[in-house]
mmCIF file of C-alpha atoms in Angstrom:
data_model
loop_
_atom_site.group_PDB
_atom_site.id
_atom_site.type_symbol
_atom_site.label_atom_id
_atom_site.label_comp_id
_atom_site.label_asym_id
_atom_site.label_seq_id
_atom_site.Cartn_x
_atom_site.Cartn_y
_atom_site.Cartn_z
ATOM 1 C CA MET A 1 -177.494 118.733 -67.075
ATOM 2 C CA ALA A 2 -177.845 122.029 -68.012
ATOM 3 C CA TYR A 3 -174.931 123.814 -69.905
ATOM 4 C CA HIS A 4 -173.953 127.248 -68.722
ATOM 5 C CA LEU A 5 -170.444 129.277 -69.320
ATOM 6 C CA HIS A 6 -170.099 129.903 -65.750
ATOM 7 C CA LEU A 7 -170.557 126.482 -65.208
ATOM 8 C CA ALA A 8 -168.298 125.521 -67.938
ATOM 9 C CA LEU A 9 -165.718 127.943 -66.723
ATOM 10 C CA SER A 10 -166.324 127.068 -63.190
ATOM 11 C CA CYS A 11 -165.221 123.190 -64.234
ATOM 12 C CA ILE A 12 -162.382 124.254 -66.263
ATOM 13 C CA ALA A 13 -161.315 126.559 -63.236
ATOM 14 C CA GLY A 14 -161.170 123.563 -60.488
ATOM 15 C CA PHE A 15 -158.925 121.371 -62.391
ATOM 16 C CA ARG A 16 -156.667 124.167 -61.924
ATOM 17 C CA VAL A 17 -157.386 124.999 -58.739
ATOM 18 C CA GLY A 18 -156.646 121.473 -57.326
ATOM 19 C CA ASP A 19 -153.181 121.816 -59.600
ATOM 20 C CA PHE A 20 -152.024 124.717 -57.224
ATOM 21 C CA SER A 21 -153.713 124.023 -53.681
ATOM 22 C CA PRO A 22 -152.057 124.698 -50.740
ATOM 23 C CA PRO A 23 -151.888 121.069 -49.998
ATOM 24 C CA VAL A 24 -150.122 120.245 -53.430
ATOM 25 C CA CYS A 25 -147.180 122.896 -53.183
ATOM 26 C CA CYS A 26 -146.702 120.870 -50.227
ATOM 27 C CA ALA A 27 -146.518 117.790 -52.142
ATOM 28 C CA TYR A 28 -144.838 119.332 -54.710
ATOM 29 C CA ALA A 29 -141.669 119.909 -52.679
ATOM 30 C CA LEU A 30 -141.551 116.676 -50.470
ATOM 31 C CA PRO A 31 -142.780 113.409 -51.568
ATOM 32 C CA ALA A 32 -141.430 112.924 -55.191
ATOM 33 C CA ASP A 33 -137.607 113.730 -53.890
ATOM 34 C CA LYS A 34 -137.893 112.709 -50.610
ATOM 35 C CA PHE A 35 -139.785 109.643 -50.342
ATOM 36 C CA ASN A 36 -141.660 106.316 -52.959
ATOM 37 C CA ALA A 37 -142.390 108.304 -56.242
ATOM 38 C CA LYS A 38 -143.808 105.026 -57.625
ATOM 39 C CA TYR A 39 -146.312 105.208 -54.760
ATOM 40 C CA MET A 40 -147.488 108.511 -55.401
ATOM 41 C CA ILE A 41 -147.503 107.653 -59.194
ATOM 42 C CA VAL A 42 -150.141 105.260 -58.308
ATOM 43 C CA ALA A 43 -152.239 107.133 -55.359
ATOM 44 C CA SER A 44 -151.869 110.052 -58.027
ATOM 45 C CA VAL A 45 -153.287 107.973 -61.179
ATOM 46 C CA SER A 46 -156.130 106.104 -58.563
ATOM 47 C CA LEU A 47 -157.463 109.620 -57.657
ATOM 48 C CA ALA A 48 -158.259 110.710 -60.752
ATOM 49 C CA VAL A 49 -159.826 107.027 -61.891
ATOM 50 C CA ILE A 50 -161.494 107.799 -58.731
ATOM 51 C CA ALA A 51 -162.325 111.384 -59.711
ATOM 52 C CA ASN A 52 -162.957 111.010 -62.967
ATOM 53 C CA LEU A 53 -166.068 107.911 -62.307
ATOM 54 C CA MET A 54 -167.770 110.652 -59.831
ATOM 55 C CA ILE A 55 -167.705 112.734 -62.959
ATOM 56 C CA ALA A 56 -169.493 110.422 -64.916
ATOM 57 C CA GLN A 57 -172.199 109.140 -61.852
ATOM 58 C CA PHE A 58 -173.244 111.920 -60.271
ATOM 59 C CA SER A 59 -172.820 115.601 -62.628
ATOM 60 C CA ILE A 60 -176.456 114.830 -63.381
ATOM 61 C CA VAL A 61 -177.563 115.094 -59.998
ATOM 62 C CA SER A 62 -175.564 118.171 -59.515
ATOM 63 C CA VAL A 63 -172.771 120.400 -61.221
ATOM 64 C CA TYR A 64 -170.578 120.403 -58.094
ATOM 65 C CA PHE A 65 -169.755 116.685 -58.286
ATOM 66 C CA ALA A 66 -168.724 117.753 -61.738
ATOM 67 C CA ILE A 67 -165.932 120.553 -60.376
ATOM 68 C CA ALA A 68 -164.980 118.555 -57.206
ATOM 69 C CA GLY A 69 -164.090 116.096 -59.714
ATOM 70 C CA ARG A 70 -161.851 118.239 -62.173
ATOM 71 C CA PHE A 71 -160.507 120.056 -58.862
ATOM 72 C CA LEU A 72 -159.557 116.004 -57.134
ATOM 73 C CA VAL A 73 -157.939 115.403 -60.829
ATOM 74 C CA GLY A 74 -156.195 118.595 -60.713
ATOM 75 C CA PHE A 75 -154.721 117.924 -57.135
ATOM 76 C CA ALA A 76 -153.452 114.358 -59.149
ATOM 77 C CA ASP A 77 -151.775 115.711 -62.290
ATOM 78 C CA ALA A 78 -150.421 117.594 -59.797
ATOM 79 C CA LEU A 79 -148.915 115.418 -57.804
ATOM 80 C CA LEU A 80 -148.031 112.739 -61.220
ATOM 81 C CA GLN A 81 -145.616 115.276 -63.066
ATOM 82 C CA PRO A 82 -142.987 115.869 -60.254
ATOM 83 C CA ALA A 83 -142.796 112.218 -59.288
ATOM 84 C CA VAL A 84 -142.174 111.069 -62.597
ATOM 85 C CA ASN A 85 -139.598 113.175 -63.184
ATOM 86 C CA SER A 86 -137.953 111.721 -60.118
ATOM 87 C CA LEU A 87 -138.580 108.578 -61.444
ATOM 88 C CA ILE A 88 -136.389 109.691 -64.487
ATOM 89 C CA THR A 89 -133.787 111.308 -62.467
ATOM 90 C CA ARG A 90 -133.184 107.839 -60.530
ATOM 91 C CA TRP A 91 -133.287 105.786 -63.723
ATOM 92 C CA PHE A 92 -131.793 106.848 -66.336
ATOM 93 C CA PRO A 93 -128.456 108.597 -67.066
ATOM 94 C CA THR A 94 -128.021 112.390 -68.405
ATOM 95 C CA ALA A 95 -128.009 111.216 -72.653
ATOM 96 C CA GLU A 96 -131.117 109.139 -72.116
ATOM 97 C CA ARG A 97 -133.262 111.389 -70.042
ATOM 98 C CA SER A 98 -134.939 113.245 -73.321
ATOM 99 C CA TYR A 99 -135.917 110.381 -74.805
ATOM 100 C CA ALA A 100 -137.232 108.963 -71.315
ATOM 101 C CA LEU A 101 -139.053 112.325 -70.616
ATOM 102 C CA GLY A 102 -141.072 111.737 -74.209
ATOM 103 C CA LEU A 103 -142.048 108.279 -73.492
ATOM 104 C CA ALA A 104 -142.982 109.154 -69.968
ATOM 105 C CA THR A 105 -145.662 111.915 -70.639
ATOM 106 C CA GLY A 106 -146.653 109.983 -73.512
ATOM 107 C CA GLY A 107 -147.550 107.138 -70.827
ATOM 108 C CA ARG A 108 -146.921 106.221 -67.560
ATOM 109 C CA GLN A 109 -144.731 103.876 -66.256
ATOM 110 C CA LEU A 110 -144.758 100.854 -63.809
ATOM 111 C CA GLY A 111 -142.311 99.537 -61.161
ATOM 112 C CA ALA A 112 -139.852 100.019 -58.729
ATOM 113 C CA ASP A 113 -138.986 104.023 -57.579
ATOM 114 C CA LYS A 114 -135.265 102.913 -58.364
ATOM 115 C CA PRO A 115 -133.155 100.833 -59.430
ATOM 116 C CA SER A 116 -131.400 98.690 -56.892
ATOM 117 C CA LYS A 117 -135.413 97.902 -56.205
ATOM 118 C CA GLN A 118 -136.324 96.512 -59.015
ATOM 119 C CA ALA A 119 -136.130 92.433 -59.033
ATOM 120 C CA CYS A 120 -135.375 91.775 -62.389
ATOM 121 C CA ILE A 121 -132.227 93.879 -62.969
ATOM 122 C CA SER A 122 -128.975 92.909 -63.931
ATOM 123 C CA ASP A 123 -126.049 93.446 -61.940
ATOM 124 C CA ALA A 124 -124.069 94.908 -65.067
ATOM 125 C CA GLU A 125 -127.510 97.071 -65.470
ATOM 126 C CA LEU A 126 -127.847 98.249 -62.001
ATOM 127 C CA LYS A 127 -123.761 99.652 -61.876
ATOM 128 C CA PHE A 128 -123.939 100.924 -65.304
ATOM 129 C CA ILE A 129 -126.929 103.196 -63.645
ATOM 130 C CA THR A 130 -125.453 103.784 -60.771
ATOM 131 C CA LEU A 131 -121.840 104.973 -62.292
ATOM 132 C CA SER A 132 -122.958 106.710 -64.251
ATOM 133 C CA ASN A 133 -125.712 109.006 -61.910
ATOM 134 C CA ALA A 134 -122.852 109.176 -59.421
ATOM 135 C CA SER A 135 -122.399 112.781 -59.610
ATOM 136 C CA GLU A 136 -126.069 113.483 -58.897
ATOM 137 C CA ASP A 137 -126.576 111.520 -55.877
ATOM 138 C CA VAL A 138 -129.971 110.388 -56.961
ATOM 139 C CA GLY A 139 -130.322 106.936 -55.508
ATOM 140 C CA LYS A 140 -129.713 107.350 -52.352
ATOM 141 C CA LYS A 141 -132.837 108.145 -49.604
ATOM 142 C CA ARG A 142 -133.596 111.437 -49.673
ATOM 143 C CA THR A 143 -135.769 112.157 -46.228
ATOM 144 C CA GLU A 144 -133.077 113.478 -44.518
ATOM 145 C CA ARG A 145 -131.953 115.961 -47.411
ATOM 146 C CA LYS A 146 -133.233 119.757 -47.426
ATOM 147 C CA VAL A 147 -134.299 121.385 -50.632
ATOM 148 C CA PRO A 148 -131.690 124.371 -51.357
ATOM 149 C CA TRP A 149 -134.281 126.821 -51.668
ATOM 150 C CA LYS A 150 -132.066 129.416 -52.182
ATOM 151 C CA ARG A 151 -130.140 128.113 -54.586
ATOM 152 C CA ILE A 152 -133.090 127.489 -56.732
ATOM 153 C CA LEU A 153 -134.903 130.442 -56.728
ATOM 154 C CA GLY A 154 -131.639 132.158 -57.536
ATOM 155 C CA SER A 155 -130.642 130.142 -60.593
ATOM 156 C CA PRO A 156 -131.173 132.232 -63.586
ATOM 157 C CA ALA A 157 -131.000 128.287 -65.448
ATOM 158 C CA VAL A 158 -134.269 127.545 -63.123
ATOM 159 C CA TRP A 159 -136.297 130.283 -64.092
ATOM 160 C CA ALA A 160 -135.269 130.371 -67.828
ATOM 161 C CA SER A 161 -136.756 126.703 -68.012
ATOM 162 C CA VAL A 162 -139.782 127.791 -66.158
ATOM 163 C CA ILE A 163 -140.252 130.096 -67.787
ATOM 164 C CA ALA A 164 -139.857 128.507 -70.762
ATOM 165 C CA VAL A 165 -142.382 125.874 -69.697
ATOM 166 C CA VAL A 166 -144.851 128.541 -69.075
ATOM 167 C CA CYS A 167 -144.865 129.400 -72.883
ATOM 168 C CA HIS A 168 -144.743 126.420 -73.907
ATOM 169 C CA GLU A 169 -148.022 125.267 -71.660
ATOM 170 C CA PHE A 170 -150.069 128.869 -71.620
ATOM 171 C CA PRO A 171 -150.465 127.815 -75.911
ATOM 172 C CA LEU A 172 -151.154 124.300 -75.806
ATOM 173 C CA MET A 173 -153.966 125.318 -73.390
ATOM 174 C CA THR A 174 -155.722 127.321 -75.803
ATOM 175 C CA MET A 175 -155.450 124.410 -78.597
ATOM 176 C CA ILE A 176 -156.529 121.272 -75.754
ATOM 177 C CA MET A 177 -159.163 123.514 -74.803
ATOM 178 C CA PHE A 178 -160.695 125.998 -76.802
ATOM 179 C CA LEU A 179 -159.790 124.411 -80.318
ATOM 180 C CA PRO A 180 -163.513 122.841 -81.166
ATOM 181 C CA SER A 181 -164.604 125.927 -80.388
ATOM 182 C CA TYR A 182 -162.382 127.971 -82.298
ATOM 183 C CA LEU A 183 -163.176 125.406 -85.678
ATOM 184 C CA HIS A 184 -166.800 125.846 -85.044
ATOM 185 C CA ASP A 185 -167.103 129.746 -84.765
ATOM 186 C CA VAL A 186 -163.961 130.449 -87.363
ATOM 187 C CA HIS A 187 -164.029 128.000 -89.761
ATOM 188 C CA HIS A 188 -167.537 126.701 -89.537
ATOM 189 C CA TYR A 189 -167.065 122.647 -88.964
ATOM 190 C CA THR A 190 -169.421 120.861 -87.984
ATOM 191 C CA SER A 191 -169.613 118.807 -84.755
ATOM 192 C CA THR A 192 -168.785 115.157 -86.532
ATOM 193 C CA LYS A 193 -166.158 116.993 -88.053
ATOM 194 C CA ASN A 194 -164.748 119.425 -85.462
ATOM 195 C CA GLY A 195 -164.565 116.049 -83.094
ATOM 196 C CA ILE A 196 -162.305 114.486 -85.290
ATOM 197 C CA LEU A 197 -160.070 117.240 -86.544
ATOM 198 C CA SER A 198 -159.352 118.403 -82.618
ATOM 199 C CA ALA A 199 -157.476 115.301 -82.269
ATOM 200 C CA LEU A 200 -154.973 115.877 -84.971
ATOM 201 C CA PRO A 201 -153.046 118.556 -83.349
ATOM 202 C CA THR A 202 -152.887 116.511 -80.247
ATOM 203 C CA ALA A 203 -152.052 113.859 -82.171
ATOM 204 C CA SER A 204 -148.951 115.352 -83.980
ATOM 205 C CA LEU A 205 -148.017 117.038 -80.474
ATOM 206 C CA TRP A 206 -147.573 113.402 -79.422
ATOM 207 C CA LEU A 207 -145.520 111.849 -82.122
ATOM 208 C CA SER A 208 -143.604 114.812 -82.140
ATOM 209 C CA LYS A 209 -142.879 114.501 -78.349
ATOM 210 C CA LEU A 210 -141.844 110.691 -79.165
ATOM 211 C CA ALA A 211 -139.498 112.066 -82.411
ATOM 212 C CA SER A 212 -137.975 114.603 -80.491
ATOM 213 C CA SER A 213 -136.770 113.217 -78.118
ATOM 214 C CA TYR A 214 -134.958 110.548 -79.354
ATOM 215 C CA ALA A 215 -133.589 113.202 -81.977
ATOM 216 C CA ASN A 216 -131.720 114.320 -79.049
ATOM 217 C CA THR A 217 -130.991 111.098 -77.338
ATOM 218 C CA TRP A 218 -129.054 110.759 -80.628
ATOM 219 C CA LEU A 219 -127.642 113.942 -80.656
ATOM 220 C CA GLN A 220 -125.811 113.737 -77.549
ATOM 221 C CA ARG A 221 -124.016 110.197 -78.791
ATOM 222 C CA HIS A 222 -123.419 110.892 -82.242
ATOM 223 C CA THR A 223 -122.413 114.860 -81.994
ATOM 224 C CA GLN A 224 -119.798 116.932 -80.284
ATOM 225 C CA TRP A 225 -122.699 119.209 -79.234
ATOM 226 C CA LYS A 226 -123.277 119.810 -75.236
ATOM 227 C CA ARG A 227 -126.435 118.763 -73.612
ATOM 228 C CA SER A 228 -127.059 122.760 -72.995
ATOM 229 C CA THR A 229 -126.590 123.500 -77.024
ATOM 230 C CA ILE A 230 -128.836 120.493 -78.155
ATOM 231 C CA CYS A 231 -131.814 121.334 -75.577
ATOM 232 C CA LYS A 232 -131.554 125.104 -76.587
ATOM 233 C CA VAL A 233 -131.091 124.090 -80.776
ATOM 234 C CA LEU A 234 -134.351 121.991 -80.394
ATOM 235 C CA ASN A 235 -136.427 124.365 -77.655
ATOM 236 C CA SER A 236 -135.815 127.530 -80.359
ATOM 237 C CA LEU A 237 -137.216 124.985 -83.004
ATOM 238 C CA ALA A 238 -140.632 124.454 -81.033
ATOM 239 C CA SER A 239 -140.824 128.363 -80.263
ATOM 240 C CA LEU A 240 -140.005 129.607 -83.292
ATOM 241 C CA GLY A 241 -142.556 126.799 -85.155
ATOM 242 C CA LEU A 242 -145.038 127.202 -82.194
ATOM 243 C CA GLY A 243 -145.563 130.939 -82.563
ATOM 244 C CA VAL A 244 -145.645 130.702 -86.782
ATOM 245 C CA PHE A 245 -147.736 128.366 -87.460
ATOM 246 C CA LEU A 246 -150.222 129.784 -84.747
ATOM 247 C CA PHE A 247 -149.837 132.850 -86.584
ATOM 248 C CA ALA A 248 -150.624 132.103 -89.689
ATOM 249 C CA ALA A 249 -153.535 130.072 -88.917
ATOM 250 C CA THR A 250 -154.698 133.893 -88.326
ATOM 251 C CA LEU A 251 -154.315 134.645 -91.871
ATOM 252 C CA LEU A 252 -156.710 132.333 -93.144
ATOM 253 C CA ASP A 253 -160.448 132.480 -93.364
ATOM 254 C CA SER A 254 -163.292 129.390 -93.445
ATOM 255 C CA SER A 255 -162.717 129.265 -97.148
ATOM 256 C CA ARG A 256 -159.079 127.309 -96.300
ATOM 257 C CA ALA A 257 -160.040 125.811 -93.419
ATOM 258 C CA PRO A 258 -157.982 122.453 -93.976
ATOM 259 C CA LEU A 259 -155.224 124.528 -94.476
ATOM 260 C CA ALA A 260 -155.667 126.304 -91.306
ATOM 261 C CA VAL A 261 -156.207 122.873 -89.277
ATOM 262 C CA LEU A 262 -152.777 121.953 -90.965
ATOM 263 C CA PHE A 263 -151.109 124.909 -89.358
ATOM 264 C CA LEU A 264 -152.774 124.209 -86.452
ATOM 265 C CA CYS A 265 -151.184 120.551 -86.468
ATOM 266 C CA LEU A 266 -147.901 121.446 -87.460
ATOM 267 C CA SER A 267 -148.135 124.218 -84.438
ATOM 268 C CA MET A 268 -148.493 121.415 -82.292
ATOM 269 C CA ALA A 269 -145.904 119.082 -83.643
ATOM 270 C CA SER A 270 -143.666 121.954 -83.313
ATOM 271 C CA ALA A 271 -144.704 122.173 -79.469
ATOM 272 C CA GLY A 272 -143.537 118.421 -79.519
ATOM 273 C CA LEU A 273 -140.213 119.971 -79.736
ATOM 274 C CA HIS A 274 -140.009 121.371 -76.028
ATOM 275 C CA THR A 275 -140.210 118.598 -74.363
ATOM 276 C CA PRO A 276 -136.363 117.548 -75.423
ATOM 277 C CA GLY A 277 -136.265 121.307 -75.452
ATOM 278 C CA CYS A 278 -137.086 123.296 -71.711
ATOM 279 C CA GLN A 279 -138.620 120.271 -69.936
ATOM 280 C CA THR A 280 -135.405 118.459 -70.283
ATOM 281 C CA ALA A 281 -133.205 121.255 -69.206
ATOM 282 C CA LEU A 282 -136.128 121.185 -66.032
ATOM 283 C CA VAL A 283 -134.858 117.560 -65.120
ATOM 284 C CA SER A 284 -131.501 117.766 -65.571
ATOM 285 C CA LEU A 285 -130.588 120.883 -63.851
ATOM 286 C CA ALA A 286 -130.719 119.188 -60.248
ATOM 287 C CA PRO A 287 -131.404 115.941 -60.212
ATOM 288 C CA ALA A 288 -131.209 115.221 -57.041
ATOM 289 C CA TYR A 289 -134.500 118.082 -56.284
ATOM 290 C CA SER A 290 -135.867 117.233 -59.807
ATOM 291 C CA GLY A 291 -139.377 116.450 -58.033
ATOM 292 C CA ALA A 292 -139.147 119.936 -56.148
ATOM 293 C CA ILE A 293 -137.498 121.850 -59.334
ATOM 294 C CA THR A 294 -140.686 120.330 -61.451
ATOM 295 C CA GLY A 295 -143.195 121.035 -58.875
ATOM 296 C CA PHE A 296 -142.211 124.061 -58.697
ATOM 297 C CA ALA A 297 -142.177 125.301 -62.366
ATOM 298 C CA PHE A 298 -145.919 123.557 -62.560
ATOM 299 C CA PHE A 299 -147.332 125.797 -59.993
ATOM 300 C CA PHE A 300 -146.781 128.652 -62.570
ATOM 301 C CA VAL A 301 -148.192 126.423 -64.884
ATOM 302 C CA ALA A 302 -151.261 125.974 -62.581
ATOM 303 C CA CYS A 303 -151.739 129.668 -62.247
ATOM 304 C CA SER A 304 -151.482 130.281 -66.218
ATOM 305 C CA GLY A 305 -154.220 127.709 -66.630
ATOM 306 C CA ILE A 306 -156.459 129.578 -64.042
ATOM 307 C CA VAL A 307 -155.498 133.203 -66.419
ATOM 308 C CA ASN A 308 -156.241 131.087 -69.323
ATOM 309 C CA PRO A 309 -159.193 130.155 -69.893
ATOM 310 C CA ILE A 310 -160.774 133.122 -68.126
ATOM 311 C CA LEU A 311 -158.445 135.354 -70.414
ATOM 312 C CA THR A 312 -159.926 133.243 -73.804
ATOM 313 C CA LYS A 313 -163.845 133.616 -72.828
ATOM 314 C CA TRP A 314 -163.082 137.042 -72.161
ATOM 315 C CA ILE A 315 -162.383 138.033 -75.188
ATOM 316 C CA ALA A 316 -163.605 135.343 -77.231
ATOM 317 C CA ARG A 317 -166.994 135.986 -76.052
ATOM 318 C CA ASN A 318 -168.690 136.960 -78.942
ATOM 319 C CA GLY A 319 -166.686 133.669 -81.284
ATOM 320 C CA THR A 320 -166.023 136.267 -83.471
ATOM 321 C CA VAL A 321 -162.977 135.832 -85.986
ATOM 322 C CA LEU A 322 -161.217 139.086 -84.745
ATOM 323 C CA GLU A 323 -161.584 137.389 -81.493
ATOM 324 C CA TRP A 324 -160.009 134.492 -81.740
ATOM 325 C CA ASN A 325 -157.287 136.146 -84.155
ATOM 326 C CA THR A 326 -156.517 138.317 -80.994
ATOM 327 C CA VAL A 327 -156.337 135.016 -78.943
ATOM 328 C CA PHE A 328 -153.843 133.736 -80.905
ATOM 329 C CA TYR A 329 -152.075 136.635 -81.282
ATOM 330 C CA ILE A 330 -151.267 136.343 -77.713
ATOM 331 C CA SER A 331 -150.262 132.713 -77.336
ATOM 332 C CA THR A 332 -147.966 133.081 -80.593
ATOM 333 C CA VAL A 333 -146.110 136.354 -78.532
ATOM 334 C CA ILE A 334 -145.946 134.385 -75.538
ATOM 335 C CA ALA A 335 -144.420 131.312 -77.816
ATOM 336 C CA LEU A 336 -142.165 133.190 -79.080
ATOM 337 C CA LEU A 337 -140.451 134.521 -75.385
ATOM 338 C CA PRO A 338 -138.171 131.098 -75.043
ATOM 339 C CA LEU A 339 -136.742 132.120 -77.594
ATOM 340 C CA ILE A 340 -134.474 134.896 -75.869
ATOM 341 C CA VAL A 341 -134.918 133.658 -71.843
ATOM 342 C CA PHE A 342 -133.950 130.204 -72.772
ATOM 343 C CA ASN A 343 -131.304 130.985 -75.047
ATOM 344 C CA MET A 344 -129.938 133.623 -72.913
ATOM 345 C CA TRP A 345 -130.158 131.842 -69.618
ATOM 346 C CA GLY A 346 -130.974 128.170 -69.940
ATOM 347 C CA SER A 347 -128.575 125.693 -69.375
ATOM 348 C CA ALA A 348 -128.863 121.557 -69.368
ATOM 349 C CA GLU A 349 -126.012 121.218 -67.078
ATOM 350 C CA VAL A 350 -126.034 119.862 -63.345
ATOM 351 C CA GLN A 351 -126.285 123.034 -61.797
ATOM 352 C CA TRP A 352 -122.893 123.084 -58.937
ATOM 353 C CA TRP A 353 -125.015 123.659 -55.912
ATOM 354 C CA ALA A 354 -126.804 120.089 -56.926
ATOM 355 C CA LYS A 355 -123.818 117.763 -56.856
ATOM 356 C CA ASN A 356 -123.343 115.440 -54.692
ATOM 357 C CA GLN A 357 -118.991 117.218 -53.718
ATOM 358 C CA LYS A 358 -117.463 114.359 -52.382
ATOM 359 C CA ILE A 359 -118.348 111.371 -55.804
ATOM 360 C CA SER A 360 -117.998 113.850 -57.971
ATOM 361 C CA THR A 361 -114.631 114.917 -57.201
ATOM 362 C CA VAL A 362 -114.159 111.523 -58.214
ATOM 363 C CA SER A 363 -115.828 110.944 -60.875
ATOM 364 C CA GLN A 364 -113.856 114.013 -62.591
ATOM 365 C CA LYS A 365 -110.440 111.619 -62.320
ATOM 366 C CA SER A 366 -112.585 108.419 -63.633
ATOM 367 C CA GLU A 367 -115.334 109.465 -65.520
ATOM 368 C CA PRO A 368 -117.867 106.750 -66.182
ATOM 369 C CA PRO A 369 -119.423 105.595 -69.688
ATOM 370 C CA GLN A 370 -121.193 106.611 -71.675
ATOM 371 C CA SER A 371 -122.769 103.409 -72.946
ATOM 372 C CA ALA A 372 -123.876 100.260 -71.572
ATOM 373 C CA PRO A 373 -121.514 97.396 -71.183
ATOM 374 C CA ASP A 374 -121.341 94.482 -73.522
ATOM 375 C CA SER A 375 -122.612 92.236 -70.695
ATOM 376 C CA VAL A 376 -125.957 93.770 -70.838
ATOM 377 C CA ALA A 377 -128.725 91.788 -72.202
#
């Protein structure tokens, strides 16, 4: 298949169009929270597998098979994240959700969509999870529940988390989609070295997600810090590190290419702290509606995903150092925005409109234990 720039951009855009297509916008708010999230994950992964097979087998016939396949992969991706977050709010107590989110975004979990359906769970484990999440009203069927969109759209905490997630994703899209082009144009790496070095920042991101998510859980258990404070501190480190190291990379020329790669790895490692930061806050604000809120946030992520490659290719159309530096300057500014927005208006506490009022009144009198009972195997 002959390579043309506009066809490459069409393939990239196809993924993002699938990410926020009208059918997916409806799916954001409905199946993840109201029906079986596990089946949504199975369906989305199956669709992604079929789409990737179609790309591999039929792209040589026509480029439109590649574009259609990328659209279907985007469609599947849009269904996946809200379903995963819906599962996390059902399965994990508040103190453990950050680490669970880090694991889930590194590898997808299998099993039942709620603890009560798990055949291997013990009575003690089920009781612990149920009591820990009692005030959040996440364990029952949600098919009759209406999503409180007015409350969601009017919540500063929701908007702060959404903006922070978008500001996290935008620089990551630049790195993931265009890092090989940047290393080739600016630092003159060969194709073989380029492929290996381009994988290092992604590996740094994955390791950072796991380590920092565990750190969030540890801080909740061993310090007196509030959940919101922990999320804001970790998110601030993420935004600051991501922005500073991206900017630092622009100060280096091809004679110091290894140091530039190190800075890019550090920037991605810093971005991993967003998982226990704004992304954990996003699923903590209204656990009963986590699928809807996640879909709402990733709608804007998908929009930025369409803008990003178009803007980047327009700026770096000649591949000069100045053009790539401009791309990184934009990503730096966007990465630093959550330092203001999320720290001022962000929160990781369950919002009053998302609580089961009857159960929360009882739970205030008798708080559930914060550690698993001794009888849990």
